[in-house]
PDB file of C-alpha atoms and ligand atoms in Angstrom:
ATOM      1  CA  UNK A   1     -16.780 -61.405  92.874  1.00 53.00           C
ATOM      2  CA  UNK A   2     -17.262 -60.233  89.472  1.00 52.00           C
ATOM      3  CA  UNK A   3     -20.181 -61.711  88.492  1.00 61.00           C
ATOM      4  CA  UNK A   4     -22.124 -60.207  91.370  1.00 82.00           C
ATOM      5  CA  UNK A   5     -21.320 -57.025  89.607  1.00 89.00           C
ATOM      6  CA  UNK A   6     -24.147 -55.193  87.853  1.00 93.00           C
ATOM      7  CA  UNK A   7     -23.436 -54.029  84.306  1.00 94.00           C
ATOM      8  CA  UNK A   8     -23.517 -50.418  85.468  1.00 95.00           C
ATOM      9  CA  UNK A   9     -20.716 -50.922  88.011  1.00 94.00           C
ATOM     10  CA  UNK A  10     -19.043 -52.549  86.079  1.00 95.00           C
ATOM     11  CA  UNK A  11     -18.791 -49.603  83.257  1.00 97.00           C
ATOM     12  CA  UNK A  12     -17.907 -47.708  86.157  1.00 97.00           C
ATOM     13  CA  UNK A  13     -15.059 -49.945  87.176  1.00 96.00           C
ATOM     14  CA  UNK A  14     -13.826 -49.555  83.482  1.00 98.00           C
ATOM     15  CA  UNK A  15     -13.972 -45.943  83.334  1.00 98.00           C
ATOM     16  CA  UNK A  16     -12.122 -45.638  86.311  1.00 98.00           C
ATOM     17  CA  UNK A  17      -9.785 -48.297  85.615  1.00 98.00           C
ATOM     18  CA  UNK A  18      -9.140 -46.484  81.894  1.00 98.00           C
ATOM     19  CA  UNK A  19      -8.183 -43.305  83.886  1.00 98.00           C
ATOM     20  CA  UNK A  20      -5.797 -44.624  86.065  1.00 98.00           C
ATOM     21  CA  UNK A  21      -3.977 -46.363  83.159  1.00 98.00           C
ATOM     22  CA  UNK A  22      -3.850 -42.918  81.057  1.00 98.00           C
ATOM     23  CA  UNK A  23      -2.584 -41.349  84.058  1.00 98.00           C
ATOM     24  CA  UNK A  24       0.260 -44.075  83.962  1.00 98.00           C
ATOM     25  CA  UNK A  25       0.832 -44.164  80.549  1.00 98.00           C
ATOM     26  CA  UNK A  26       1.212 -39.949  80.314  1.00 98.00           C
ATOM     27  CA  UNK A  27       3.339 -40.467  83.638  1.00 98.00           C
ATOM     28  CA  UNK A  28       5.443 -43.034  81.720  1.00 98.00           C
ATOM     29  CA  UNK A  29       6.028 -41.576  78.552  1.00 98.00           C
ATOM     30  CA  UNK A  30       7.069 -37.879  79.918  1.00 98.00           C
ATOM     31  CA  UNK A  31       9.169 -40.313  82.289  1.00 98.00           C
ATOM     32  CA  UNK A  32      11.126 -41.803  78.740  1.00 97.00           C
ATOM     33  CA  UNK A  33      11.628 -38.552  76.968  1.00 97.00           C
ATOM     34  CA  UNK A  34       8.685 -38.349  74.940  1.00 98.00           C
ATOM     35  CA  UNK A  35       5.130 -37.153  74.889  1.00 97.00           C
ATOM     36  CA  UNK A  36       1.710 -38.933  76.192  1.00 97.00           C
ATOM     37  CA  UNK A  37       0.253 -39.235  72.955  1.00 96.00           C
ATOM     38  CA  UNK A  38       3.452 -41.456  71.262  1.00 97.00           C
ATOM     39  CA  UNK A  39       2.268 -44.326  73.079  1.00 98.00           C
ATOM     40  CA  UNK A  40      -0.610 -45.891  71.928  1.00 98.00           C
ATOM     41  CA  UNK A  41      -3.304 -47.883  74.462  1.00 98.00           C
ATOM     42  CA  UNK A  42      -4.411 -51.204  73.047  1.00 98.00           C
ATOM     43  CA  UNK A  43      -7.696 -52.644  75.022  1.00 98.00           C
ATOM     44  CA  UNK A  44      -7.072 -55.998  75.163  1.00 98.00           C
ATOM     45  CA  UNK A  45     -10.732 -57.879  74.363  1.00 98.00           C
ATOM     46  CA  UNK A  46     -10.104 -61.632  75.038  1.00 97.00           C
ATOM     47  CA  UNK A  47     -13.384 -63.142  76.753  1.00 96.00           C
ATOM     48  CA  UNK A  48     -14.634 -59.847  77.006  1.00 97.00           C
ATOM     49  CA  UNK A  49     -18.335 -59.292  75.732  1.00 96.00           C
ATOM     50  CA  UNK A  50     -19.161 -56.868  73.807  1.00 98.00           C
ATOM     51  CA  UNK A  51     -21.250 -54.319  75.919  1.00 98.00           C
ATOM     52  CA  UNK A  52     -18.366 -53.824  78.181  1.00 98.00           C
ATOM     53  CA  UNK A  53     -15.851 -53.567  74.904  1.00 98.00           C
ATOM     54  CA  UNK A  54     -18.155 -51.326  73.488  1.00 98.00           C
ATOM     55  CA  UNK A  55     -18.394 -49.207  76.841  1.00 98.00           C
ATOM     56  CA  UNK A  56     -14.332 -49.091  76.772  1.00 98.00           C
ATOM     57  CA  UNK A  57     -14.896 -47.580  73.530  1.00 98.00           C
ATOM     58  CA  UNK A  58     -17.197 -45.104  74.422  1.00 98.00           C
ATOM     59  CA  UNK A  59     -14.973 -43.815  76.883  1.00 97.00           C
ATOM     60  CA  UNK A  60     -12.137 -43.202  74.083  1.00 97.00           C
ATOM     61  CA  UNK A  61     -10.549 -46.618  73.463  1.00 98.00           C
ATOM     62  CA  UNK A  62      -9.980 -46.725  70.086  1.00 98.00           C
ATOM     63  CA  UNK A  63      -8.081 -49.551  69.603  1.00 98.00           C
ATOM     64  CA  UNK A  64      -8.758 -53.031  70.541  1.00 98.00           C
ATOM     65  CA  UNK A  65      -6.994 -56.849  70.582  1.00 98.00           C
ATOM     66  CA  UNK A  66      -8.123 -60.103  70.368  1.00 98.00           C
ATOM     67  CA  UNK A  67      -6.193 -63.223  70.169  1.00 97.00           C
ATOM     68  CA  UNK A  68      -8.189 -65.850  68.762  1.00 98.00           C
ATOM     69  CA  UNK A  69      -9.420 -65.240  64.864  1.00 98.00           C
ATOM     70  CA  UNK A  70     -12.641 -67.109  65.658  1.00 98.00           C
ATOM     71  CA  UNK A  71     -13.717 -65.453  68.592  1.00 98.00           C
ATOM     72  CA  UNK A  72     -13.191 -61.912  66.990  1.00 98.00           C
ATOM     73  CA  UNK A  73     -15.292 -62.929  64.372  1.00 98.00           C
ATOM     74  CA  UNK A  74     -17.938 -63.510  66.144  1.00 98.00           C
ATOM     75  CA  UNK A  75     -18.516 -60.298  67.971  1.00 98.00           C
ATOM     76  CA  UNK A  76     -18.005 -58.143  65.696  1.00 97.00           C
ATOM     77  CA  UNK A  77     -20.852 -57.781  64.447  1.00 97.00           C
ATOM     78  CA  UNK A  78     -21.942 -56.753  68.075  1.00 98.00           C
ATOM     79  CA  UNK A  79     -18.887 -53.988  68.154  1.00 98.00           C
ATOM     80  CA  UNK A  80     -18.979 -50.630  67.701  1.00 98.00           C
ATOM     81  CA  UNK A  81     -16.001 -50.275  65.363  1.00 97.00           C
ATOM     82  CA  UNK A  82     -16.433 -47.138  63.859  1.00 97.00           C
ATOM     83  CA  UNK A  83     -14.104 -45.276  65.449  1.00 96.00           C
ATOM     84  CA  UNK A  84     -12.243 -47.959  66.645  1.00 98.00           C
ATOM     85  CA  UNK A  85     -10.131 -50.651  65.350  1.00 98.00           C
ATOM     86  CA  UNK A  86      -9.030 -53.902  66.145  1.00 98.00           C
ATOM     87  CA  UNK A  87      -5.983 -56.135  65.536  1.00 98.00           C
ATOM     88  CA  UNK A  88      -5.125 -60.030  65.846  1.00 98.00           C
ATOM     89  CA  UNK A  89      -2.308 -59.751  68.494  1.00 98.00           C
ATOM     90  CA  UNK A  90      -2.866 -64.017  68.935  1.00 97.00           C
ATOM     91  CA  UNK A  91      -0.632 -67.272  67.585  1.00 97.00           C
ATOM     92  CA  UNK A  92      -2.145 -67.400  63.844  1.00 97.00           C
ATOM     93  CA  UNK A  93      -2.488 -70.662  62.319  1.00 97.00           C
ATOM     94  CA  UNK A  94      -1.628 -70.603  58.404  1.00 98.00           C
ATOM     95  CA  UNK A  95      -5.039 -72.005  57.786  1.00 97.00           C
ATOM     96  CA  UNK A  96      -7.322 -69.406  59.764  1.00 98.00           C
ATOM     97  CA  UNK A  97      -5.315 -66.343  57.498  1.00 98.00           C
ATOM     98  CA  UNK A  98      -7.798 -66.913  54.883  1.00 98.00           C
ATOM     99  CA  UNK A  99     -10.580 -65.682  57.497  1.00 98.00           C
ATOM    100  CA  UNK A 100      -8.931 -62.928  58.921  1.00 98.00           C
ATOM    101  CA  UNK A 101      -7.384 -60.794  56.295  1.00 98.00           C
ATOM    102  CA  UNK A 102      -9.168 -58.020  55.431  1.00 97.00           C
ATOM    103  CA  UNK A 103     -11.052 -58.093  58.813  1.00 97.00           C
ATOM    104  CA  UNK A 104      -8.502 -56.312  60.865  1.00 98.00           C
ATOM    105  CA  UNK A 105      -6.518 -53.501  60.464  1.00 97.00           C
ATOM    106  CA  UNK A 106      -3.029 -55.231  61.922  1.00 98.00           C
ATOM    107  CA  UNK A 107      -1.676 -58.724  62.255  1.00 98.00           C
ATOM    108  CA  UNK A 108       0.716 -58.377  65.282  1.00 98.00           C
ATOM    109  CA  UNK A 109       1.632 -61.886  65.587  1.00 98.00           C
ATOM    110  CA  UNK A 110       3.274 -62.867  62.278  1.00 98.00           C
ATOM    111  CA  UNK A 111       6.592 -65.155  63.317  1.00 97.00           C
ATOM    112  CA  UNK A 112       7.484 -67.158  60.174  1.00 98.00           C
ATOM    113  CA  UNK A 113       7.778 -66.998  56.342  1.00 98.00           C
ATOM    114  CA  UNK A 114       4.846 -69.267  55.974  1.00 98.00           C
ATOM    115  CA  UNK A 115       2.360 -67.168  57.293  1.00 98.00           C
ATOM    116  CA  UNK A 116       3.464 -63.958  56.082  1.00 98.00           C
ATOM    117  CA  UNK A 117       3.512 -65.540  52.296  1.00 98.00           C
ATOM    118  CA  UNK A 118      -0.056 -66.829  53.047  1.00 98.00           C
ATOM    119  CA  UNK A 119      -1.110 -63.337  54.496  1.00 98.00           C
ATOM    120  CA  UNK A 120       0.127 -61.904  50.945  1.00 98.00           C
ATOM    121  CA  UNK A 121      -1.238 -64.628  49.024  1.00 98.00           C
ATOM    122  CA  UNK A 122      -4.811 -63.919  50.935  1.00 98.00           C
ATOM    123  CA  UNK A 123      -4.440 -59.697  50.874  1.00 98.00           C
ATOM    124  CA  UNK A 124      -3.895 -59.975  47.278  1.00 98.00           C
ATOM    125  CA  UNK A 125      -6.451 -62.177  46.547  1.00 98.00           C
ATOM    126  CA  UNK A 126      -9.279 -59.125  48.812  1.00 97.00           C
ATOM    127  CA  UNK A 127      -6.792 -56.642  46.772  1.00 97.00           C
ATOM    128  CA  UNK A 128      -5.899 -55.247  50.003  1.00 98.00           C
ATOM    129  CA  UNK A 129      -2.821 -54.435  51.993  1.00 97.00           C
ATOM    130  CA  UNK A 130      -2.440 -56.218  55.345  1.00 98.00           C
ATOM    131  CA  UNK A 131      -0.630 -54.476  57.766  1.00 98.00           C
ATOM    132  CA  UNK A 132       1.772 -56.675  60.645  1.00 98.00           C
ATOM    133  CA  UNK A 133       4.326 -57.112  63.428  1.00 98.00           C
ATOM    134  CA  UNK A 134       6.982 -59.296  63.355  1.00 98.00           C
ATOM    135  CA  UNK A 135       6.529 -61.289  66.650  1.00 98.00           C
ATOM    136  CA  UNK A 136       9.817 -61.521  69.059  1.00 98.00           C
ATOM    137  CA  UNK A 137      10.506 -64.478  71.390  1.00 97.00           C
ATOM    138  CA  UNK A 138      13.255 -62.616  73.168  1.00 97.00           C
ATOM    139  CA  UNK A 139      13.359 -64.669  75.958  1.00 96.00           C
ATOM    140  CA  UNK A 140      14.176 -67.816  73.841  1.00 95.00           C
ATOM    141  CA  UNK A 141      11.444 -69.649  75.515  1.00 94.00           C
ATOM    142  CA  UNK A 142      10.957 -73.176  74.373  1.00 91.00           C
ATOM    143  CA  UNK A 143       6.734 -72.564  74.946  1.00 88.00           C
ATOM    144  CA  UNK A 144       6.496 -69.540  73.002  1.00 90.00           C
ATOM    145  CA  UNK A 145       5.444 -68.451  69.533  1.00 94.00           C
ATOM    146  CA  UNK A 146       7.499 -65.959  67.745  1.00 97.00           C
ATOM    147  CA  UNK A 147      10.953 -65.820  66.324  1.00 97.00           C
ATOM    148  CA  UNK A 148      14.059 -65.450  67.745  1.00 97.00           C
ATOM    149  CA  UNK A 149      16.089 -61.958  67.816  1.00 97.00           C
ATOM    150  CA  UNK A 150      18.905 -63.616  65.824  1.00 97.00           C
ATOM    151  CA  UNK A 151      16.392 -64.471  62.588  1.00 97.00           C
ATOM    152  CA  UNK A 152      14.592 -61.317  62.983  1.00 98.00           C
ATOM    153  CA  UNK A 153      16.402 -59.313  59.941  1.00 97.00           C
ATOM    154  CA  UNK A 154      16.038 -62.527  57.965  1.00 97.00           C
ATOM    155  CA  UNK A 155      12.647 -63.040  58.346  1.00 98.00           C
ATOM    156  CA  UNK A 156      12.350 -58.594  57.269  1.00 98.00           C
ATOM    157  CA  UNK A 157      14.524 -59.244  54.846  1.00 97.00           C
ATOM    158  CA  UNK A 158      12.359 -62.157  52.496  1.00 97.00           C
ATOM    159  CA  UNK A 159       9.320 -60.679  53.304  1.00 98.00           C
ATOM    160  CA  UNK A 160      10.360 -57.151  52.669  1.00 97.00           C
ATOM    161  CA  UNK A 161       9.912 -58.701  48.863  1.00 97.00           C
ATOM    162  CA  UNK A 162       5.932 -60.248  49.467  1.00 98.00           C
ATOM    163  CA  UNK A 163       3.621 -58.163  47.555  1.00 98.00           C
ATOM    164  CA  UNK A 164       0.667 -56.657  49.511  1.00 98.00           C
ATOM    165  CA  UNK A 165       1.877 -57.134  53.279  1.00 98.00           C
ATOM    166  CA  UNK A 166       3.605 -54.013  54.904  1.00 98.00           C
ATOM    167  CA  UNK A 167       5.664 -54.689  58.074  1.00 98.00           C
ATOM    168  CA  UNK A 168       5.111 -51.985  60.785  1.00 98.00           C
ATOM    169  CA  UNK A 169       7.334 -52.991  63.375  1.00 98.00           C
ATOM    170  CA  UNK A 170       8.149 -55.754  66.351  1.00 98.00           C
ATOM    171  CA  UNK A 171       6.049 -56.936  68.649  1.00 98.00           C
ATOM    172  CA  UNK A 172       6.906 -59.154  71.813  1.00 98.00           C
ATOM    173  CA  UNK A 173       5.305 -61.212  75.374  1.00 97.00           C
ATOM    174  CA  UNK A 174       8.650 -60.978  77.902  1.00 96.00           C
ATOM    175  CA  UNK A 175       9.230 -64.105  79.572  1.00 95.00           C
ATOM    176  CA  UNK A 176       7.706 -64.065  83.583  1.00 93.00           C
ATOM    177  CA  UNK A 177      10.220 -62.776  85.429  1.00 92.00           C
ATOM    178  CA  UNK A 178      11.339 -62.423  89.071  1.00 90.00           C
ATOM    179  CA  UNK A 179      11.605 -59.230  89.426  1.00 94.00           C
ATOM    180  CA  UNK A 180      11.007 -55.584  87.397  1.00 94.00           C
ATOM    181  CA  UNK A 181      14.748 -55.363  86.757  1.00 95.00           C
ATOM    182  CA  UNK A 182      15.377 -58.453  84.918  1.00 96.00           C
ATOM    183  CA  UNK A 183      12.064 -57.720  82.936  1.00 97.00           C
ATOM    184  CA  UNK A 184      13.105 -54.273  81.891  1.00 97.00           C
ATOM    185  CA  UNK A 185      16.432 -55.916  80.568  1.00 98.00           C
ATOM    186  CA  UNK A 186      14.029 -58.166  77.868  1.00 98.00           C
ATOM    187  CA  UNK A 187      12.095 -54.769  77.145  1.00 98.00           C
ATOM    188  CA  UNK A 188      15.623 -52.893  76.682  1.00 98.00           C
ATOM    189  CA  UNK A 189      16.675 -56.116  74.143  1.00 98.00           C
ATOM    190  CA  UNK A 190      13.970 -55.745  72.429  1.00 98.00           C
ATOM    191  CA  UNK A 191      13.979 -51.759  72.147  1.00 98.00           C
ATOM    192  CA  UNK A 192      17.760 -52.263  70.516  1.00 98.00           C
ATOM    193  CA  UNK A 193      16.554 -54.920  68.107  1.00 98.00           C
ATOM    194  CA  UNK A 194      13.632 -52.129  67.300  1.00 98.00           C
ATOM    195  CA  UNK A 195      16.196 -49.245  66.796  1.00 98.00           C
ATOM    196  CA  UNK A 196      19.081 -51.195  65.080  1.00 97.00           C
ATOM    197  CA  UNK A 197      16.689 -52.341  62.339  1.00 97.00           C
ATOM    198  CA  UNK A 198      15.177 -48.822  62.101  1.00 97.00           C
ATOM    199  CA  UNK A 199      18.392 -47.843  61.060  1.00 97.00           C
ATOM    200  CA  UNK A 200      19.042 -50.323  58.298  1.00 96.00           C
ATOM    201  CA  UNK A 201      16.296 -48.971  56.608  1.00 95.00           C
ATOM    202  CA  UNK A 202      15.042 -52.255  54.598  1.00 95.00           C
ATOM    203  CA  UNK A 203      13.013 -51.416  51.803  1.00 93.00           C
ATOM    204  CA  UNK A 204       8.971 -51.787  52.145  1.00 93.00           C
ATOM    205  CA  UNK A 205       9.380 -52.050  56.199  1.00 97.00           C
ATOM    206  CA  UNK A 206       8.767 -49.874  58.872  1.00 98.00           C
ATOM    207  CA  UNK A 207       9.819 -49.320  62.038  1.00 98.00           C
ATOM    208  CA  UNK A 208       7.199 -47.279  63.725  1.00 98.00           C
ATOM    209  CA  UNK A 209       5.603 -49.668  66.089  1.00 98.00           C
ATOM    210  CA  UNK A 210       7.223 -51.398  69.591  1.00 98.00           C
ATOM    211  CA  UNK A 211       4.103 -53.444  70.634  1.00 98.00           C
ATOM    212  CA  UNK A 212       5.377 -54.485  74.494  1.00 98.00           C
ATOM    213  CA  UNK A 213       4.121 -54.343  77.945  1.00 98.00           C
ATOM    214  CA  UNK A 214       0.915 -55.792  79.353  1.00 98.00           C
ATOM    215  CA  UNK A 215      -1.508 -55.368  82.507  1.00 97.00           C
ATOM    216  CA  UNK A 216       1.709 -55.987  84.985  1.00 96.00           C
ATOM    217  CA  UNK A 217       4.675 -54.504  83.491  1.00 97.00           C
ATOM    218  CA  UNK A 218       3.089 -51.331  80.565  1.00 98.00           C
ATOM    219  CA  UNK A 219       4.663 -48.458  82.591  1.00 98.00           C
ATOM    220  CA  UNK A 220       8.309 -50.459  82.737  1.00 98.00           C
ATOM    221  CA  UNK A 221       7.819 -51.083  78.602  1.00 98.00           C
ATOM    222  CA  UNK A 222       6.910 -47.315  78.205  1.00 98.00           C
ATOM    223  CA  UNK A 223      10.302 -46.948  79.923  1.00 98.00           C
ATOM    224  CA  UNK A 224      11.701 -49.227  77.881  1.00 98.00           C
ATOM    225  CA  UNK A 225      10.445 -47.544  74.351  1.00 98.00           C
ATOM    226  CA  UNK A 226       7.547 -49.112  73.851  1.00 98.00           C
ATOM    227  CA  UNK A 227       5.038 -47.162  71.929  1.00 98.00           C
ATOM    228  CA  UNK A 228       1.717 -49.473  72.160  1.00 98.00           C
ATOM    229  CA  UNK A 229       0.565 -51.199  75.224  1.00 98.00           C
ATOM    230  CA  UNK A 230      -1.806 -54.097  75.340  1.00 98.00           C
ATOM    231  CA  UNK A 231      -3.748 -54.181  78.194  1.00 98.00           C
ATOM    232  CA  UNK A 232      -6.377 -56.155  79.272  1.00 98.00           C
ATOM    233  CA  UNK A 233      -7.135 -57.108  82.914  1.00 97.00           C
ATOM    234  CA  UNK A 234      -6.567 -53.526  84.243  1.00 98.00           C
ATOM    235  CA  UNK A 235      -9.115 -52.393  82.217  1.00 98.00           C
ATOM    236  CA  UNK A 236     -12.013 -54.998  82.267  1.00 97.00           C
ATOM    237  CA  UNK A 237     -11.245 -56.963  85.317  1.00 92.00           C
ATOM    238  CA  UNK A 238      -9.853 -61.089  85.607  1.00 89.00           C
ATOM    239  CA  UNK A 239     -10.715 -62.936  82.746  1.00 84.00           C
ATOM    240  CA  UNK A 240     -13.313 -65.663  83.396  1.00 75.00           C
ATOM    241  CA  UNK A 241     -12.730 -68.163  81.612  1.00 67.00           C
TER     242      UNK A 241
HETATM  243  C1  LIG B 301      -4.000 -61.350  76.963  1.00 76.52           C
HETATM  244  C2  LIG B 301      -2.949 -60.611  76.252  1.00 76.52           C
HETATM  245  C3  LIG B 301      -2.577 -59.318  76.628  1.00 76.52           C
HETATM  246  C4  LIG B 301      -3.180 -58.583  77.808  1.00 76.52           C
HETATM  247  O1  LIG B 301      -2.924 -59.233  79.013  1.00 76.52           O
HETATM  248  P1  LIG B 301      -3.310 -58.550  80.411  1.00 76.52           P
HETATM  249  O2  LIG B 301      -2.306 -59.100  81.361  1.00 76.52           O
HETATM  250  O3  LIG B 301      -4.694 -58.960  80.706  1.00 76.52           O
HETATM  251  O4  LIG B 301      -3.194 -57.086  80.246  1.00 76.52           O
HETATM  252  C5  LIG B 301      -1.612 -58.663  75.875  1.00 76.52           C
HETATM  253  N1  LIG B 301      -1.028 -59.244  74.806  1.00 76.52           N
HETATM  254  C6  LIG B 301      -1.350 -60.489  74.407  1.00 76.52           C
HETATM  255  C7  LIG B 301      -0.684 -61.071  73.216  1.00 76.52           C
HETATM  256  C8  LIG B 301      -2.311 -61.209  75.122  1.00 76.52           C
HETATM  257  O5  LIG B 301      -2.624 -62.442  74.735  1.00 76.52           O
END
């Protein structure tokens, strides 16, 4: 279906798809108790080309993901990132940190002491400061990256000390669920998690960002707390892979 698309309808489709989610989003957010422009709208970029990410752009997006460090390298060049930035929001290998730092603006997928020491080591080496969420497996899922709720402070705590990386907040992927109410329960975990370290006030780490809720479920994190969604098929259509 897609392909037959022209490039034209296709900008189309994402300008109308972009309204519909801002409609959501403002719905959302007035819904939780706070205002439309607390949550921010992540385009998520994943085997998207260019033209159309730089189309999403044009209409206002001004902040985009990509999970793979290779594959973001290798458009940007063709990106208008002026006005826009971009984080890594995919499972980062120690050895691909080297390559990345510097490049984006946020890391949101840092789940170990490993990496975050070799995201220091590499900011201070391009004398820069490397912004980053702590990633959340908060359905204990044996398949998926991130750490587990109960090693969270831990992990804030030892990296709280690493020069030149600056924690911003949590980020998480719920596990699939059955239905909306047992998702919203994983949001709702990870909101507490979000708010209880808030208040312990760590030294050199922020709370500010709640990175949850995705194509199927944004307007139930919004709910939730979240205050950045990632979204990706609702804007730009199924991914062909
Ligand atoms: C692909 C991806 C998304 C967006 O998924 P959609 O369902 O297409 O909105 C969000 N977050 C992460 C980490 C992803 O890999």
């Amino acid at each position: 279906m897609m392909e037959k698309l022209s490039v034209n309808e296709r900008f189309e489709i994402i300008e109308n798809n972009l309204e519909v989610i801002r409609k959501n989003i403002e719905k959302a957010a007035l819904q939780s108790g706070r205002k439309p422009q607390d949550i921010t709208l992540m385009a998520v970029t994943k085997t998207v080309e260019p033209v159309f990410i730089n189309h999403a752009i044009k209409c206002g997006i001004d902040l985009i993901g990509e999970n793979k460090v290779q594959e973001f390298l290798s458009k940007e060049e063709y990106l208008d990132l002026k006005n826009c930035k971009a984080h890594l929001i995919g499972h980062l290998q120690t050895n691909k940190v080297k390559q990345i730092v510097g490049r984006v603006e946020m890391i949101q997928s840092v789940d170990s002491l490993k990496l975050a020491k070799e995201i220091s080591k590499q900011s201070i080496n391009k004398a820069v400061t490397t912004s980053c969420l702590v990633e959340v497996n908060i359905g204990q899922e044996e398949s998926k990256t991130g750490i587990l709720a109960s090693e969270v402070i831990n992990l804030l705590e030892e990296i709280s000390s690493l020069p030149s990386i600056k924690v911003e907040g949590l980020m998480s992927i719920p596990p699939i669920c059955e239905d909306k109410k047992e998702l919203m329960q994983y949001f709702m975990k990870m909101n507490d998690l979000f708010v209880d370290i808030k208040a312990k006030n760590i030294d050199n780490i922020n709370m500010n960002v709640l990175s949850m809720g995705m194509s199927g479920d944004y307007t139930e994190a919004i709910l939730c707390g979240s205050t950045m969604v990632r979204v990706g098929s609702s804007i730009f259509g199924p991914r062909l892979y």
